[in-house]
mmCIF file of C-alpha atoms in Angstrom:
data_model
loop_
_atom_site.group_PDB
_atom_site.id
_atom_site.type_symbol
_atom_site.label_atom_id
_atom_site.label_comp_id
_atom_site.label_asym_id
_atom_site.label_seq_id
_atom_site.Cartn_x
_atom_site.Cartn_y
_atom_site.Cartn_z
ATOM 1 C CA MET A 1 -19.631 -13.597 21.862
ATOM 2 C CA ALA A 2 -19.389 -10.052 20.708
ATOM 3 C CA SER A 3 -16.652 -10.616 18.180
ATOM 4 C CA SER A 4 -18.108 -9.304 15.005
ATOM 5 C CA THR A 5 -16.513 -10.526 11.859
ATOM 6 C CA SER A 6 -16.738 -8.133 8.989
ATOM 7 C CA SER A 7 -17.819 -9.967 5.945
ATOM 8 C CA PRO A 8 -15.393 -9.445 3.095
ATOM 9 C CA ASN A 9 -16.630 -8.116 -0.173
ATOM 10 C CA SER A 10 -17.673 -10.766 -2.533
ATOM 11 C CA SER A 11 -14.772 -11.857 -4.591
ATOM 12 C CA LYS A 12 -16.514 -12.801 -7.750
ATOM 13 C CA ASN A 13 -14.874 -11.947 -11.036
ATOM 14 C CA LEU A 14 -11.524 -12.581 -9.477
ATOM 15 C CA ASN A 15 -10.614 -14.854 -12.260
ATOM 16 C CA ASP A 16 -11.159 -13.901 -15.811
ATOM 17 C CA ALA A 17 -14.369 -15.188 -17.132
ATOM 18 C CA SER A 18 -13.635 -16.230 -20.661
ATOM 19 C CA GLY A 19 -15.785 -16.785 -23.666
ATOM 20 C CA ALA A 20 -18.428 -14.110 -23.252
ATOM 21 C CA SER A 21 -20.121 -12.128 -25.947
ATOM 22 C CA ASP A 22 -18.632 -8.777 -26.951
ATOM 23 C CA THR A 23 -20.851 -6.431 -24.983
ATOM 24 C CA ALA A 24 -20.813 -8.567 -21.920
ATOM 25 C CA GLU A 25 -17.072 -8.763 -22.178
ATOM 26 C CA LYS A 26 -16.771 -4.993 -22.154
ATOM 27 C CA GLU A 27 -18.927 -4.649 -19.107
ATOM 28 C CA GLU A 28 -17.002 -7.336 -17.409
ATOM 29 C CA LYS A 29 -13.752 -5.574 -18.159
ATOM 30 C CA LYS A 30 -14.990 -2.503 -16.387
ATOM 31 C CA GLU A 31 -15.889 -4.548 -13.374
ATOM 32 C CA ASP A 32 -12.623 -6.390 -13.525
ATOM 33 C CA ARG A 33 -10.651 -3.200 -13.033
ATOM 34 C CA THR A 34 -11.707 -3.282 -9.417
ATOM 35 C CA PHE A 35 -9.731 -6.467 -9.125
ATOM 36 C CA GLU A 36 -6.644 -5.304 -10.953
ATOM 37 C CA CYS A 37 -3.328 -5.489 -9.225
ATOM 38 C CA ASN A 38 -2.041 -2.044 -8.367
ATOM 39 C CA ILE A 39 1.416 -2.901 -9.647
ATOM 40 C CA CYS A 40 1.088 -4.828 -12.906
ATOM 41 C CA LEU A 41 -2.327 -3.298 -13.679
ATOM 42 C CA ASP A 42 -3.543 -6.747 -14.703
ATOM 43 C CA THR A 43 -6.190 -8.857 -13.013
ATOM 44 C CA ALA A 44 -4.708 -9.868 -9.693
ATOM 45 C CA ARG A 45 -3.191 -13.336 -9.768
ATOM 46 C CA ASP A 46 -2.645 -15.077 -6.439
ATOM 47 C CA ALA A 47 -4.292 -12.035 -4.985
ATOM 48 C CA VAL A 48 -3.407 -10.622 -1.612
ATOM 49 C CA VAL A 49 -4.824 -7.655 0.244
ATOM 50 C CA SER A 50 -2.740 -5.437 2.495
ATOM 51 C CA MET A 51 -4.025 -4.395 5.897
ATOM 52 C CA CYS A 52 -4.759 -0.987 4.355
ATOM 53 C CA GLY A 53 -7.046 -2.757 1.897
ATOM 54 C CA HIS A 54 -5.124 -2.570 -1.360
ATOM 55 C CA LEU A 55 -5.119 -5.439 -3.813
ATOM 56 C CA PHE A 56 -2.000 -6.890 -5.429
ATOM 57 C CA CYS A 57 -0.734 -10.013 -7.076
ATOM 58 C CA TRP A 58 1.379 -11.769 -4.527
ATOM 59 C CA PRO A 59 4.408 -11.985 -6.881
ATOM 60 C CA CYS A 60 4.118 -8.253 -7.639
ATOM 61 C CA LEU A 61 3.873 -7.194 -4.009
ATOM 62 C CA HIS A 62 6.661 -9.549 -3.041
ATOM 63 C CA GLN A 63 8.908 -8.059 -5.699
ATOM 64 C CA TRP A 64 8.021 -4.549 -4.531
ATOM 65 C CA LEU A 65 8.932 -5.358 -0.939
ATOM 66 C CA GLU A 66 12.139 -7.063 -2.054
ATOM 67 C CA THR A 67 13.148 -4.056 -4.111
ATOM 68 C CA ARG A 68 13.300 -1.757 -1.120
ATOM 69 C CA PRO A 69 13.843 -3.670 2.089
ATOM 70 C CA SER A 70 14.455 -0.494 4.040
ATOM 71 C CA ARG A 71 11.153 1.157 3.249
ATOM 72 C CA GLN A 72 8.269 -1.298 3.313
ATOM 73 C CA VAL A 73 5.282 0.763 2.346
ATOM 74 C CA CYS A 74 2.071 0.187 0.441
ATOM 75 C CA PRO A 75 2.525 1.425 -3.152
ATOM 76 C CA VAL A 76 -0.935 2.962 -3.064
ATOM 77 C CA CYS A 77 -1.267 4.729 0.266
ATOM 78 C CA LYS A 78 2.265 4.400 1.659
ATOM 79 C CA ALA A 79 1.066 2.818 4.858
ATOM 80 C CA ALA A 80 3.565 0.518 6.510
ATOM 81 C CA ILE A 81 3.084 -3.057 5.319
ATOM 82 C CA SER A 82 4.915 -6.323 5.717
ATOM 83 C CA LYS A 83 4.926 -9.687 3.995
ATOM 84 C CA GLU A 84 3.440 -11.366 7.025
ATOM 85 C CA LYS A 85 0.537 -9.009 7.307
ATOM 86 C CA VAL A 86 -1.220 -9.547 4.031
ATOM 87 C CA VAL A 87 -4.434 -11.449 3.582
ATOM 88 C CA PRO A 88 -4.686 -13.881 0.678
ATOM 89 C CA LEU A 89 -7.883 -13.864 -1.331
ATOM 90 C CA TYR A 90 -9.193 -17.261 -2.251
ATOM 91 C CA GLY A 91 -11.637 -17.016 -5.106
ATOM 92 C CA ARG A 92 -13.602 -19.856 -6.532
ATOM 93 C CA GLY A 93 -11.300 -20.467 -9.462
ATOM 94 C CA SER A 94 -8.152 -22.480 -9.280
ATOM 95 C CA THR A 95 -5.354 -20.738 -7.455
ATOM 96 C CA LYS A 96 -2.664 -22.938 -8.891
ATOM 97 C CA GLN A 97 -1.740 -20.840 -11.884
ATOM 98 C CA GLU A 98 1.684 -20.075 -10.582
ATOM 99 C CA ASP A 99 4.595 -20.311 -12.915
ATOM 100 C CA PRO A 100 7.067 -22.627 -11.209
ATOM 101 C CA ARG A 101 9.963 -20.709 -12.750
ATOM 102 C CA GLU A 102 9.201 -17.724 -10.587
ATOM 103 C CA LYS A 103 10.910 -18.328 -7.329
ATOM 104 C CA VAL A 104 8.508 -16.442 -5.185
ATOM 105 C CA PRO A 105 7.879 -17.813 -1.719
ATOM 106 C CA PRO A 106 4.367 -19.133 -1.295
ATOM 107 C CA ARG A 107 1.690 -16.676 -0.476
ATOM 108 C CA PRO A 108 1.096 -16.430 3.262
ATOM 109 C CA ALA A 109 -1.856 -18.480 4.384
ATOM 110 C CA GLY A 110 -5.051 -16.978 5.686
ATOM 111 C CA GLN A 111 -5.571 -16.903 9.399
ATOM 112 C CA ARG A 112 -8.558 -18.857 10.476
ATOM 113 C CA THR A 113 -10.154 -18.914 13.907
ATOM 114 C CA GLU A 114 -12.839 -21.384 14.860
ATOM 115 C CA PRO A 115 -16.232 -19.792 15.379
ATOM 116 C CA GLU A 116 -17.145 -19.554 19.048
ATOM 117 C CA ASN A 117 -19.711 -22.084 20.187
ATOM 118 C CA GLY A 118 -22.527 -19.935 21.481
ATOM 119 C CA SER A 119 -25.001 -22.037 23.455
ATOM 120 C CA SER A 120 -23.343 -25.012 25.103
ATOM 121 C CA PHE A 121 -26.515 -25.558 27.182
ATOM 122 C CA PRO A 122 -29.336 -26.208 24.795
ATOM 123 C CA GLY A 123 -31.826 -26.136 27.661
ATOM 124 C CA PHE A 124 -31.152 -22.491 28.383
ATOM 125 C CA GLY A 125 -32.063 -21.294 24.960
ATOM 126 C CA PHE A 126 -32.296 -17.561 25.531
ATOM 127 C CA GLY A 127 -31.717 -16.715 21.948
ATOM 128 C CA ASP A 128 -28.170 -15.718 21.240
ATOM 129 C CA THR A 129 -27.424 -14.071 24.549
ATOM 130 C CA GLY A 130 -25.586 -16.003 27.192
ATOM 131 C CA PHE A 131 -27.321 -16.857 30.436
ATOM 132 C CA HIS A 132 -25.806 -15.137 33.433
ATOM 133 C CA MET A 133 -26.633 -15.941 37.003
ATOM 134 C CA SER A 134 -24.845 -14.616 40.011
ATOM 135 C CA PHE A 135 -25.235 -15.611 43.611
ATOM 136 C CA GLY A 136 -23.451 -13.831 46.396
ATOM 137 C CA ILE A 137 -23.283 -13.632 50.162
ATOM 138 C CA GLY A 138 -21.104 -11.528 52.337
ATOM 139 C CA ALA A 139 -20.039 -8.007 53.007
ATOM 140 C CA PHE A 140 -17.121 -6.165 51.551
ATOM 141 C CA PRO A 141 -14.143 -8.190 52.785
ATOM 142 C CA PHE A 142 -15.730 -11.446 51.732
ATOM 143 C CA GLY A 143 -16.589 -10.264 48.276
ATOM 144 C CA PHE A 144 -14.678 -13.117 46.762
ATOM 145 C CA PHE A 145 -17.156 -15.660 48.085
ATOM 146 C CA THR A 146 -19.615 -14.668 45.487
ATOM 147 C CA SER A 147 -20.032 -17.508 43.139
ATOM 148 C CA THR A 148 -20.792 -16.784 39.582
ATOM 149 C CA PHE A 149 -22.412 -18.998 37.043
ATOM 150 C CA ASN A 150 -21.840 -17.931 33.555
ATOM 151 C CA PHE A 151 -23.258 -19.944 30.755
ATOM 152 C CA GLY A 152 -22.432 -18.972 27.263
ATOM 153 C CA ASP A 153 -19.473 -16.818 28.227
ATOM 154 C CA PRO A 154 -16.467 -18.992 27.819
ATOM 155 C CA ARG A 155 -14.112 -18.907 30.757
ATOM 156 C CA PRO A 156 -10.479 -18.315 30.014
ATOM 157 C CA SER A 157 -8.913 -21.666 29.517
ATOM 158 C CA ALA A 158 -6.744 -23.064 32.276
ATOM 159 C CA ALA A 159 -3.062 -22.444 32.055
ATOM 160 C CA PRO A 160 -1.019 -25.387 30.817
ATOM 161 C CA HIS A 161 0.360 -27.793 33.398
ATOM 162 C CA GLY A 162 3.703 -27.059 34.903
ATOM 163 C CA THR A 163 3.779 -23.343 34.231
ATOM 164 C CA PRO A 164 4.063 -20.977 37.201
ATOM 165 C CA GLN A 165 0.624 -19.659 36.367
ATOM 166 C CA HIS A 166 -0.859 -23.106 36.656
ATOM 167 C CA LEU A 167 0.703 -23.636 40.107
ATOM 168 C CA GLU A 168 -0.528 -20.262 41.224
ATOM 169 C CA GLU A 169 -4.057 -21.012 40.100
ATOM 170 C CA GLN A 170 -4.010 -24.337 41.887
ATOM 171 C CA TYR A 171 -2.819 -22.646 45.056
ATOM 172 C CA LEU A 172 -5.479 -19.952 44.859
ATOM 173 C CA SER A 173 -8.310 -22.383 44.286
ATOM 174 C CA LYS A 174 -7.244 -24.434 47.303
ATOM 175 C CA LEU A 175 -7.009 -21.322 49.414
ATOM 176 C CA PHE A 176 -10.483 -20.184 48.440
ATOM 177 C CA LEU A 177 -11.910 -23.616 49.079
ATOM 178 C CA TRP A 178 -10.579 -23.610 52.635
ATOM 179 C CA LEU A 179 -11.811 -20.102 53.256
ATOM 180 C CA ALA A 180 -15.279 -21.114 52.052
ATOM 181 C CA VAL A 181 -15.299 -24.138 54.373
ATOM 182 C CA LEU A 182 -14.270 -21.990 57.329
ATOM 183 C CA PHE A 183 -16.896 -19.408 56.501
ATOM 184 C CA ILE A 184 -19.687 -21.979 56.339
ATOM 185 C CA LEU A 185 -18.557 -23.481 59.633
ATOM 186 C CA TRP A 186 -18.560 -20.027 61.197
ATOM 187 C CA LEU A 187 -22.063 -19.415 59.877
ATOM 188 C CA LEU A 188 -23.332 -22.683 61.355
ATOM 189 C CA LEU A 189 -21.717 -22.140 64.764
ATOM 190 C CA ALA A 190 -22.620 -18.497 65.173
ATOM 191 C CA MET B 1 0.631 11.630 2.371
ATOM 192 C CA ALA B 2 2.788 14.637 2.765
ATOM 193 C CA GLN B 3 4.618 15.566 -0.360
ATOM 194 C CA ASN B 4 6.992 17.830 1.462
ATOM 195 C CA VAL B 5 10.061 15.847 2.212
ATOM 196 C CA ASP B 6 12.176 16.371 5.223
ATOM 197 C CA PRO B 7 15.450 17.344 3.529
ATOM 198 C CA TYR B 8 17.520 15.297 5.939
ATOM 199 C CA TYR B 9 15.526 12.185 5.257
ATOM 200 C CA ALA B 10 15.427 12.808 1.553
ATOM 201 C CA GLN B 11 19.193 13.130 1.348
ATOM 202 C CA ARG B 12 19.784 10.064 3.415
ATOM 203 C CA SER B 13 17.518 7.870 1.380
ATOM 204 C CA ASP B 14 18.922 9.394 -1.762
ATOM 205 C CA SER B 15 22.350 8.126 -0.934
ATOM 206 C CA SER B 16 21.023 4.669 -0.169
ATOM 207 C CA LYS B 17 19.024 4.595 -3.338
ATOM 208 C CA HIS B 18 21.892 3.590 -5.558
ATOM 209 C CA SER B 19 22.598 0.462 -3.607
ATOM 210 C CA ASP B 20 18.894 -0.339 -3.684
ATOM 211 C CA GLU B 21 18.805 -0.117 -7.416
ATOM 212 C CA GLY B 22 21.846 -2.278 -7.842
ATOM 213 C CA ARG B 23 20.206 -5.007 -5.844
ATOM 214 C CA THR B 24 17.060 -5.187 -7.945
ATOM 215 C CA ASN B 25 16.894 -8.392 -9.881
ATOM 216 C CA PRO B 26 15.984 -7.789 -13.462
ATOM 217 C CA THR B 27 12.407 -8.920 -13.748
ATOM 218 C CA ASP B 28 10.833 -10.632 -16.606
ATOM 219 C CA ASN B 29 10.895 -8.195 -19.517
ATOM 220 C CA ASN B 30 7.590 -9.598 -20.604
ATOM 221 C CA ALA B 31 5.848 -8.238 -17.544
ATOM 222 C CA VAL B 32 7.382 -4.796 -18.030
ATOM 223 C CA THR B 33 6.332 -4.727 -21.664
ATOM 224 C CA LYS B 34 2.851 -5.787 -20.714
ATOM 225 C CA ARG B 35 2.522 -3.062 -18.144
ATOM 226 C CA LEU B 36 3.874 -0.393 -20.533
ATOM 227 C CA GLN B 37 1.391 -1.521 -23.157
ATOM 228 C CA LYS B 38 -1.398 -1.153 -20.627
ATOM 229 C CA GLU B 39 -0.226 2.326 -19.743
ATOM 230 C CA LEU B 40 -0.123 3.309 -23.402
ATOM 231 C CA MET B 41 -3.640 2.010 -23.851
ATOM 232 C CA THR B 42 -5.059 3.945 -20.916
ATOM 233 C CA LEU B 43 -3.175 7.101 -21.937
ATOM 234 C CA MET B 44 -4.623 6.947 -25.424
ATOM 235 C CA MET B 45 -8.108 6.159 -24.161
ATOM 236 C CA SER B 46 -8.207 8.809 -21.457
ATOM 237 C CA GLN B 47 -7.141 11.749 -23.653
ATOM 238 C CA GLU B 48 -5.773 13.593 -20.693
ATOM 239 C CA ARG B 49 -5.581 17.325 -21.230
ATOM 240 C CA GLY B 50 -2.141 18.872 -21.080
ATOM 241 C CA VAL B 51 -0.092 15.701 -21.036
ATOM 242 C CA SER B 52 0.588 13.082 -23.663
ATOM 243 C CA ALA B 53 3.191 10.438 -24.306
ATOM 244 C CA PHE B 54 4.112 7.876 -26.911
ATOM 245 C CA PRO B 55 6.912 5.366 -27.304
ATOM 246 C CA GLU B 56 9.849 6.573 -29.349
ATOM 247 C CA GLY B 57 10.000 4.267 -32.331
ATOM 248 C CA GLU B 58 9.732 0.533 -31.822
ATOM 249 C CA ASN B 59 11.255 0.466 -28.370
ATOM 250 C CA LEU B 60 8.595 0.396 -25.702
ATOM 251 C CA PHE B 61 11.175 1.269 -23.037
ATOM 252 C CA ARG B 62 11.829 4.786 -24.373
ATOM 253 C CA TRP B 63 9.021 7.268 -24.538
ATOM 254 C CA ILE B 64 8.637 10.900 -25.513
ATOM 255 C CA GLY B 65 6.214 12.820 -23.368
ATOM 256 C CA THR B 66 4.730 16.244 -23.863
ATOM 257 C CA ILE B 67 3.305 18.546 -21.236
ATOM 258 C CA THR B 68 1.750 21.944 -21.712
ATOM 259 C CA GLY B 69 2.561 24.650 -19.186
ATOM 260 C CA PRO B 70 0.016 24.820 -16.380
ATOM 261 C CA LYS B 71 -2.664 27.504 -16.709
ATOM 262 C CA GLU B 72 -2.152 30.877 -15.043
ATOM 263 C CA THR B 73 1.579 30.415 -14.693
ATOM 264 C CA VAL B 74 4.496 31.857 -16.613
ATOM 265 C CA TYR B 75 4.691 28.530 -18.445
ATOM 266 C CA GLU B 76 1.131 28.769 -19.712
ATOM 267 C CA THR B 77 1.743 29.039 -23.449
ATOM 268 C CA GLN B 78 4.641 26.614 -23.631
ATOM 269 C CA LYS B 79 4.892 22.985 -24.599
ATOM 270 C CA TYR B 80 7.680 20.901 -23.165
ATOM 271 C CA LYS B 81 9.020 17.638 -24.491
ATOM 272 C CA LEU B 82 10.368 15.074 -22.101
ATOM 273 C CA TYR B 83 12.322 11.897 -22.499
ATOM 274 C CA LEU B 84 11.377 8.874 -20.414
ATOM 275 C CA GLN B 85 13.444 5.742 -20.148
ATOM 276 C CA PHE B 86 12.139 2.708 -18.291
ATOM 277 C CA PRO B 87 14.505 0.322 -16.526
ATOM 278 C CA ASN B 88 13.997 -3.442 -16.676
ATOM 279 C CA SER B 89 12.981 -3.259 -13.053
ATOM 280 C CA TYR B 90 10.049 -0.959 -13.849
ATOM 281 C CA PRO B 91 7.644 -0.387 -12.106
ATOM 282 C CA TYR B 92 9.618 -1.361 -9.016
ATOM 283 C CA THR B 93 12.087 1.405 -9.733
ATOM 284 C CA ALA B 94 11.328 4.782 -11.213
ATOM 285 C CA PRO B 95 11.945 5.570 -14.883
ATOM 286 C CA PHE B 96 14.600 8.078 -15.835
ATOM 287 C CA VAL B 97 12.922 11.299 -16.888
ATOM 288 C CA LYS B 98 14.463 14.473 -18.282
ATOM 289 C CA PHE B 99 13.389 17.546 -20.190
ATOM 290 C CA ILE B 100 14.309 17.710 -23.866
ATOM 291 C CA THR B 101 13.002 21.237 -24.253
ATOM 292 C CA PRO B 102 15.125 23.636 -22.169
ATOM 293 C CA CYS B 103 13.169 24.803 -19.172
ATOM 294 C CA PHE B 104 13.971 27.575 -16.722
ATOM 295 C CA HIS B 105 12.818 26.262 -13.354
ATOM 296 C CA PRO B 106 14.292 26.001 -9.846
ATOM 297 C CA ASN B 107 14.122 22.190 -9.830
ATOM 298 C CA ILE B 108 15.314 21.572 -13.385
ATOM 299 C CA ASP B 109 18.980 21.969 -14.296
ATOM 300 C CA ASN B 110 20.480 23.151 -17.583
ATOM 301 C CA ASN B 111 20.670 19.606 -18.906
ATOM 302 C CA GLY B 112 17.002 18.983 -18.258
ATOM 303 C CA ASN B 113 17.470 16.782 -15.190
ATOM 304 C CA ILE B 114 14.565 16.991 -12.807
ATOM 305 C CA CYS B 115 14.664 16.996 -9.028
ATOM 306 C CA LEU B 116 11.376 15.470 -7.987
ATOM 307 C CA ASP B 117 10.854 13.262 -4.963
ATOM 308 C CA ILE B 118 8.509 10.784 -6.649
ATOM 309 C CA LEU B 119 11.200 10.036 -9.236
ATOM 310 C CA LYS B 120 13.672 9.311 -6.460
ATOM 311 C CA ASP B 121 12.966 8.041 -2.977
ATOM 312 C CA LYS B 122 9.215 8.586 -3.010
ATOM 313 C CA TRP B 123 8.698 6.406 -6.071
ATOM 314 C CA SER B 124 5.845 3.947 -5.885
ATOM 315 C CA ALA B 125 4.998 1.100 -8.226
ATOM 316 C CA LEU B 126 1.571 2.637 -8.612
ATOM 317 C CA TYR B 127 2.854 5.686 -10.484
ATOM 318 C CA ASP B 128 2.720 5.540 -14.236
ATOM 319 C CA VAL B 129 3.589 7.744 -17.186
ATOM 320 C CA ARG B 130 0.414 9.740 -16.763
ATOM 321 C CA THR B 131 0.924 10.525 -13.089
ATOM 322 C CA ILE B 132 4.615 11.287 -13.636
ATOM 323 C CA LEU B 133 3.796 13.807 -16.343
ATOM 324 C CA LEU B 134 1.005 15.342 -14.266
ATOM 325 C CA SER B 135 3.380 15.618 -11.300
ATOM 326 C CA ILE B 136 5.985 17.352 -13.425
ATOM 327 C CA GLN B 137 3.302 19.651 -14.764
ATOM 328 C CA SER B 138 2.330 20.666 -11.255
ATOM 329 C CA LEU B 139 5.994 20.984 -10.316
ATOM 330 C CA LEU B 140 6.225 23.711 -12.951
ATOM 331 C CA ALA B 141 3.528 25.656 -11.150
ATOM 332 C CA GLU B 142 4.810 24.954 -7.648
ATOM 333 C CA PRO B 143 8.585 24.708 -7.509
ATOM 334 C CA ASN B 144 10.410 23.604 -4.400
ATOM 335 C CA ILE B 145 12.659 26.617 -3.755
ATOM 336 C CA ASP B 146 14.460 25.000 -0.840
ATOM 337 C CA SER B 147 16.442 22.455 -2.850
ATOM 338 C CA PRO B 148 17.122 24.113 -6.181
ATOM 339 C CA LEU B 149 19.052 22.656 -9.085
ATOM 340 C CA ASN B 150 18.952 26.032 -10.777
ATOM 341 C CA ALA B 151 19.932 28.584 -8.138
ATOM 342 C CA LEU B 152 19.204 31.560 -10.359
ATOM 343 C CA ALA B 153 15.655 30.387 -10.995
ATOM 344 C CA ALA B 154 15.100 29.852 -7.294
ATOM 345 C CA GLU B 155 16.365 33.339 -6.587
ATOM 346 C CA LEU B 156 14.212 34.964 -9.233
ATOM 347 C CA TRP B 157 11.024 33.026 -8.373
ATOM 348 C CA CYS B 158 9.820 35.870 -6.180
ATOM 349 C CA LYS B 159 10.386 38.404 -8.995
ATOM 350 C CA PRO B 160 7.796 37.369 -11.582
ATOM 351 C CA GLU B 161 8.819 39.887 -14.254
ATOM 352 C CA GLU B 162 12.439 38.820 -14.456
ATOM 353 C CA TYR B 163 11.512 35.193 -13.974
ATOM 354 C CA LYS B 164 9.131 35.240 -16.907
ATOM 355 C CA LYS B 165 11.781 36.798 -19.140
ATOM 356 C CA HIS B 166 14.164 33.994 -18.318
ATOM 357 C CA VAL B 167 11.483 31.384 -18.930
ATOM 358 C CA THR B 168 10.703 32.698 -22.406
ATOM 359 C CA ASP B 169 14.375 33.213 -23.256
ATOM 360 C CA THR B 170 15.254 29.672 -22.228
ATOM 361 C CA TYR B 171 12.277 28.248 -24.069
ATOM 362 C CA LYS B 172 13.252 30.000 -27.303
ATOM 363 C CA GLN B 173 16.628 28.294 -27.339
ATOM 364 C CA VAL B 174 15.124 25.262 -29.060
#
């Protein structure tokens, strides 16, 4: 729920706008410098951003990392970087301007996670916050009898079948079920 | 980033540097030319004080740079010419830079070779002619006495009078 995604800066002007009037062109050039590759000093082509936030053409950065395999650092701030840990920038323009003669491996793909589905119970519409309800009986040693209803908070998904963790979870849930049955019986008889 | 290099590390990476350079595939000359043209443009537009550079003749891969001695140092009144040669692998490897004008300095030898970390193992593709020349200019003001190329200069650095005499004598040799 609380995962806040920082919105990336708008990536307009990533591709050269062509065919503008002279004055507009000049202004645009100034703006474009923000999107210049730090290695070839040209507008970044197949742009990637390092984890330290510096912009490069993918071919340029790749070449830089190939040149010195022993010391993989950002040319700008000398932070440690690696090929795997760069974020590609996808602008609106076509990204297929690559020269096939350049044998550069394809730019790493962006990592995409599905947005979390907030309210799975439309009836409990408490805005964006999840609905929490807890119900508990018992003193200290029986603390685990408390049952918890959490709506909105996703539970950790069950472990895959066959793994030791899965077997363990199965065993635990059976154990707790029996304990609960015994406890209720004890309550009724006492 | 710290500019002071751990001498052990510096030496080690120095020795590995040669193999690194040998491995570099020659990149497209077009890209190098393009970048050098860009650098020339920005240098001419910026009109940086104290440093200037221009290609030597038609060849864009050989430049002549000029730096004026930094203010309030013994080099203050002097102008030094430098020779810069760019490899085909520029900017992935550093250009070769040396002094043309003789210069008396702990990190510059009699042939004008310069000992400067950013021209060796600390090179970054971001550096350009302008930053190289500015770095050399500040090297004049702040030598690294610990790894001298010119032992006499390193020794005399703490004796300003004698040091200055040597600086002017060496400069006059032109």
